[in-house]
Amino acid sequence: MAVGVSGRALRAVIADDQALVRTGFGMILAADGIEVTAEASDGAEAVEAVRRTGPDVVLMDVRMPRMDGIEATRRILSGGAAEGTRVIILTTYDLDHYVYAALTAGASGFLLKDVTPEHLVAAVRLVQSGDALLAPAITRRLIERFAQREEAPAATAAPHRDLAGLTPRELEVLRLLGTGLSNAELAERLFLSPTTVKTHVGRILSKLDLRDRVQAVVLAYETGLITPGAERAPGAEGGGGKAGDGRGADHYG
């Protein structure tokens, strides 16, 4: 049995306007011991389901009637619908402006709808543990593709956070993190041990009230610490095959 917070079974809500998708994903999760507490056919139902059942993870389709997945994600994560709940976006295309908008609303990553059962289960477990599903380099590609084309609506934009509370070293780490570097690459660049880098990253996330590294990359752009088109870190563009196409559940924490 998959275990969630407080030692209980891992719990999930599935929000998709296609009944076949909800049923299929539900069967996959249930077979691995993950409890599906509710299903929703639109965003409004998803928000209510989260408030009612308090899941660990929500699998959220983007394009749904009545309320789309972006607005539902914003309400769940910023409105106190459920403390500790994380959102994974379900999408047909990876580098999609809907995915970008969902990440700025606080989602922890995305999965393509043709994800394998193994990767679906691994993704749910990964984000529930507090890690990001999406490689920072892929987040950067999304931001650079869409940030200059459109401004996020005020209702969905992440709130500005003051970076003044960070030390000079933490600012340096955040800036490099925003270029898509992994902990190992950060350690090599800054001549620090991986343990020290992990400590810096943890403090940054805590001070800025961020859920994961993906949100740190988004924030680095939103605050102007990094601008679209800035120089990429060597090797930061690829991000890995499976994570790059949204099918994998690799660890980037």
Short mmCIF file of C-alpha atoms in Angstrom, two decimals:
data_model
loop_
_atom_site.label_atom_id
_atom_site.label_comp_id
_atom_site.label_asym_id
_atom_site.label_seq_id
_atom_site.Cartn_x
_atom_site.Cartn_y
_atom_site.Cartn_z
CA MET A 1 0.00 0.00 0.00
CA ALA A 2 1.24 3.47 -0.91
CA VAL A 3 1.53 5.62 2.22
CA GLY A 4 0.67 9.32 2.36
CA VAL A 5 0.85 11.86 5.14
CA SER A 6 0.22 10.75 8.72
CA GLY A 7 0.98 7.17 7.74
CA ARG A 8 -2.37 6.65 5.99
CA ALA A 9 -2.90 5.40 2.46
CA LEU A 10 -1.83 7.79 -0.29
CA ARG A 11 -4.93 9.62 -1.53
CA ALA A 12 -5.64 11.17 -4.93
CA VAL A 13 -8.37 13.08 -6.76
CA ILE A 14 -8.68 12.71 -10.54
CA ALA A 15 -10.11 15.67 -12.46
CA ASP A 16 -10.77 15.18 -16.19
CA ASP A 17 -13.83 15.79 -18.35
CA GLN A 18 -13.38 12.40 -20.05
CA ALA A 19 -14.89 9.57 -18.02
CA LEU A 20 -12.63 7.04 -19.73
CA VAL A 21 -9.50 8.88 -18.58
CA ARG A 22 -10.78 9.11 -15.01
CA THR A 23 -11.69 5.43 -14.94
CA GLY A 24 -8.42 4.27 -16.46
CA PHE A 25 -6.22 6.36 -14.21
CA GLY A 26 -8.30 5.39 -11.19
CA MET A 27 -7.82 1.69 -11.91
CA ILE A 28 -4.06 2.15 -12.27
CA LEU A 29 -3.74 4.00 -8.97
CA ALA A 30 -6.04 1.63 -7.09
CA ALA A 31 -4.06 -1.37 -8.31
CA ASP A 32 -0.99 0.11 -6.63
CA GLY A 33 -2.74 0.82 -3.34
CA ILE A 34 -3.39 4.52 -3.94
CA GLU A 35 -6.88 5.50 -2.81
CA VAL A 36 -8.90 7.61 -5.26
CA THR A 37 -11.03 9.70 -2.92
CA ALA A 38 -13.04 11.44 -5.64
CA GLU A 39 -13.38 12.06 -9.36
CA ALA A 40 -14.31 15.37 -10.97
CA SER A 41 -15.44 16.27 -14.48
CA ASP A 42 -14.60 19.97 -14.25
CA GLY A 43 -12.52 22.37 -12.22
CA ALA A 44 -15.28 23.45 -9.87
CA GLU A 45 -15.96 19.84 -8.94
CA ALA A 46 -12.23 19.32 -8.43
CA VAL A 47 -11.96 22.21 -5.96
CA GLU A 48 -14.94 20.91 -4.01
CA ALA A 49 -13.57 17.35 -4.06
CA VAL A 50 -10.26 18.54 -2.63
CA ARG A 51 -11.98 20.51 0.10
CA ARG A 52 -14.16 17.52 0.96
CA THR A 53 -11.59 14.72 0.88
CA GLY A 54 -8.18 16.36 1.48
CA PRO A 55 -6.11 14.29 -0.98
CA ASP A 56 -2.32 14.23 -1.16
CA VAL A 57 -2.25 14.66 -4.95
CA VAL A 58 -4.63 15.90 -7.65
CA LEU A 59 -4.33 14.75 -11.26
CA MET A 60 -5.73 17.81 -13.05
CA ASP A 61 -6.76 18.11 -16.67
CA VAL A 62 -6.30 21.61 -18.08
CA ARG A 63 -9.17 22.01 -20.54
CA MET A 64 -12.44 21.32 -18.75
CA PRO A 65 -15.89 22.97 -18.83
CA ARG A 66 -17.24 25.44 -16.26
CA MET A 67 -13.84 25.99 -14.62
CA ASP A 68 -10.56 25.03 -16.27
CA GLY A 69 -7.70 23.24 -14.54
CA ILE A 70 -5.59 26.39 -14.22
CA GLU A 71 -8.16 28.26 -12.17
CA ALA A 72 -8.90 25.12 -10.16
CA THR A 73 -5.19 24.69 -9.42
CA ARG A 74 -4.91 28.31 -8.28
CA ARG A 75 -7.90 27.95 -5.95
CA ILE A 76 -6.69 24.68 -4.49
CA LEU A 77 -3.14 25.86 -3.84
CA SER A 78 -3.71 29.48 -2.84
CA GLY A 79 -7.13 29.31 -1.26
CA GLY A 80 -6.37 26.82 1.47
CA ALA A 81 -8.59 24.14 -0.04
CA ALA A 82 -6.31 21.46 1.40
CA GLU A 83 -3.02 21.90 3.22
CA GLY A 84 -0.19 19.94 1.61
CA THR A 85 -2.10 18.94 -1.53
CA ARG A 86 -0.02 18.91 -4.71
CA VAL A 87 -1.22 19.17 -8.29
CA ILE A 88 -0.01 17.31 -11.37
CA ILE A 89 -1.29 18.68 -14.67
CA LEU A 90 -2.56 16.25 -17.31
CA THR A 91 -1.94 17.44 -20.85
CA THR A 92 -1.70 16.29 -24.45
CA TYR A 93 1.28 18.49 -25.30
CA ASP A 94 4.32 19.23 -23.14
CA LEU A 95 5.47 22.71 -24.20
CA ASP A 96 1.98 24.17 -24.01
CA HIS A 97 0.97 27.62 -22.77
CA TYR A 98 -1.67 25.98 -20.58
CA VAL A 99 1.08 24.02 -18.84
CA TYR A 100 3.06 27.22 -18.36
CA ALA A 101 0.06 28.95 -16.82
CA ALA A 102 -0.56 25.99 -14.53
CA LEU A 103 3.03 26.05 -13.30
CA THR A 104 2.75 29.74 -12.46
CA ALA A 105 -0.43 28.85 -10.55
CA GLY A 106 1.57 26.41 -8.43
CA ALA A 107 1.40 22.98 -10.07
CA SER A 108 4.31 20.65 -9.29
CA GLY A 109 4.70 19.35 -12.83
CA PHE A 110 2.85 17.71 -15.67
CA LEU A 111 2.21 14.35 -17.29
CA LEU A 112 1.22 13.55 -20.83
CA LYS A 113 -2.06 11.65 -20.97
CA ASP A 114 -0.41 8.67 -22.66
CA VAL A 115 1.85 8.17 -19.64
CA THR A 116 2.61 4.55 -18.78
CA PRO A 117 1.00 3.06 -15.65
CA GLU A 118 4.40 2.75 -13.97
CA HIS A 119 5.27 6.39 -14.56
CA LEU A 120 1.84 7.56 -13.43
CA VAL A 121 2.19 5.80 -10.09
CA ALA A 122 5.80 6.97 -9.67
CA ALA A 123 4.78 10.57 -10.42
CA VAL A 124 2.04 10.59 -7.79
CA ARG A 125 4.41 9.18 -5.20
CA LEU A 126 7.16 11.63 -6.14
CA VAL A 127 5.20 14.87 -5.82
CA GLN A 128 3.49 13.67 -2.64
CA SER A 129 6.93 13.29 -1.07
CA GLY A 130 7.63 16.95 -1.78
CA ASP A 131 9.78 16.66 -4.90
CA ALA A 132 9.19 18.31 -8.26
CA LEU A 133 8.08 16.15 -11.14
CA LEU A 134 9.39 18.48 -13.82
CA ALA A 135 13.06 19.08 -14.54
CA PRO A 136 13.98 22.75 -13.93
CA ALA A 137 15.47 22.91 -17.44
CA ILE A 138 12.10 22.00 -18.95
CA THR A 139 10.38 24.58 -16.76
CA ARG A 140 12.83 27.14 -18.11
CA ARG A 141 12.00 26.19 -21.70
CA LEU A 142 8.29 26.63 -20.97
CA ILE A 143 8.85 30.04 -19.40
CA GLU A 144 11.11 31.27 -22.16
CA ARG A 145 8.63 30.16 -24.80
CA PHE A 146 5.59 31.82 -23.25
CA ALA A 147 6.64 34.46 -20.71
CA GLN A 148 7.43 37.06 -23.36
CA ARG A 149 4.24 36.39 -25.32
CA GLU A 150 1.63 36.85 -22.65
CA GLU A 151 1.27 38.21 -19.18
CA ALA A 152 -0.29 35.84 -16.68
CA PRO A 153 -3.70 37.11 -15.55
CA ALA A 154 -3.65 38.72 -12.12
CA ALA A 155 -5.89 35.96 -10.80
CA THR A 156 -3.45 33.21 -11.71
CA ALA A 157 -0.08 34.91 -11.29
CA ALA A 158 1.97 33.74 -8.32
CA PRO A 159 2.35 36.46 -5.65
CA HIS A 160 5.58 38.44 -5.64
CA ARG A 161 7.96 37.32 -2.95
CA ASP A 162 10.68 39.57 -1.52
CA LEU A 163 14.12 38.14 -2.15
CA ALA A 164 15.71 40.45 0.43
CA GLY A 165 15.54 37.70 3.04
CA LEU A 166 17.98 35.55 1.10
CA THR A 167 21.71 35.65 1.77
CA PRO A 168 24.07 36.52 -1.12
CA ARG A 169 24.94 32.82 -1.43
CA GLU A 170 21.28 31.82 -1.51
CA LEU A 171 20.59 34.39 -4.22
CA GLU A 172 23.46 32.95 -6.22
CA VAL A 173 22.07 29.44 -5.78
CA LEU A 174 18.58 30.57 -6.81
CA ARG A 175 19.93 32.31 -9.89
CA LEU A 176 21.81 29.20 -10.99
CA LEU A 177 18.87 26.99 -10.05
CA GLY A 178 16.79 29.07 -12.42
CA THR A 179 19.10 28.16 -15.29
CA GLY A 180 18.19 24.50 -14.84
CA LEU A 181 21.14 23.16 -12.86
CA SER A 182 20.75 20.04 -10.74
CA ASN A 183 22.14 19.83 -7.20
CA ALA A 184 25.20 17.99 -8.48
CA GLU A 185 25.82 20.68 -11.12
CA LEU A 186 25.31 23.43 -8.55
CA ALA A 187 27.85 21.77 -6.27
CA GLU A 188 30.39 21.58 -9.08
CA ARG A 189 29.82 25.18 -10.17
CA LEU A 190 30.01 26.64 -6.66
CA PHE A 191 32.73 24.31 -5.33
CA LEU A 192 30.43 23.09 -2.57
CA SER A 193 29.45 19.63 -1.35
CA PRO A 194 26.11 18.22 -2.59
CA THR A 195 24.91 18.21 1.03
CA THR A 196 25.64 21.92 1.41
CA VAL A 197 23.85 22.69 -1.85
CA LYS A 198 20.83 20.69 -0.74
CA THR A 199 20.78 22.70 2.49
CA HIS A 200 20.90 25.99 0.57
CA VAL A 201 18.08 24.88 -1.74
CA GLY A 202 15.98 23.79 1.23
CA ARG A 203 16.45 27.13 2.95
CA ILE A 204 15.51 29.01 -0.22
CA LEU A 205 12.29 27.02 -0.60
CA SER A 206 11.46 27.53 3.08
CA LYS A 207 12.19 31.28 3.15
CA LEU A 208 10.21 31.95 -0.02
CA ASP A 209 7.39 29.55 0.87
CA LEU A 210 7.88 27.52 -2.32
CA ARG A 211 6.66 23.97 -2.79
CA ASP A 212 9.52 22.70 -4.93
CA ARG A 213 12.34 23.55 -7.34
CA VAL A 214 9.97 24.08 -10.24
CA GLN A 215 8.33 26.94 -8.36
CA ALA A 216 11.79 28.34 -7.60
CA VAL A 217 12.55 28.53 -11.32
CA VAL A 218 9.23 30.26 -11.99
CA LEU A 219 9.92 32.74 -9.18
CA ALA A 220 13.42 33.51 -10.47
CA TYR A 221 11.81 34.77 -13.68
CA GLU A 222 8.84 36.50 -12.05
CA THR A 223 11.09 38.56 -9.77
CA GLY A 224 13.49 39.50 -12.58
CA LEU A 225 16.38 37.56 -11.08
CA ILE A 226 16.58 35.87 -14.47
CA THR A 227 15.15 37.22 -17.70
CA PRO A 228 13.90 35.17 -20.68
CA GLY A 229 16.75 34.73 -23.13
CA ALA A 230 19.46 34.92 -20.48
CA GLU A 231 22.51 32.75 -20.90
CA ARG A 232 21.82 29.07 -20.27
CA ALA A 233 23.87 26.96 -17.96
CA PRO A 234 25.97 24.42 -19.87
CA GLY A 235 23.98 21.21 -20.33
CA ALA A 236 20.82 22.70 -18.82
CA GLU A 237 18.73 22.57 -21.97
CA GLY A 238 18.14 18.84 -22.25
CA GLY A 239 16.66 17.99 -18.90
CA GLY A 240 16.56 14.27 -19.61
CA GLY A 241 14.41 12.35 -22.06
CA LYS A 242 11.62 11.08 -19.90
CA ALA A 243 11.25 14.18 -17.79
CA GLY A 244 11.51 16.33 -20.88
CA ASP A 245 8.46 14.73 -22.49
CA GLY A 246 6.44 14.68 -19.31
CA ARG A 247 6.32 10.89 -19.13
CA GLY A 248 8.89 10.30 -16.42
CA ALA A 249 9.05 10.84 -12.70
CA ASP A 250 12.69 11.59 -12.15
CA HIS A 251 13.96 13.19 -8.94
CA TYR A 252 15.20 16.77 -9.24
CA GLY A 253 15.30 17.68 -5.54
#
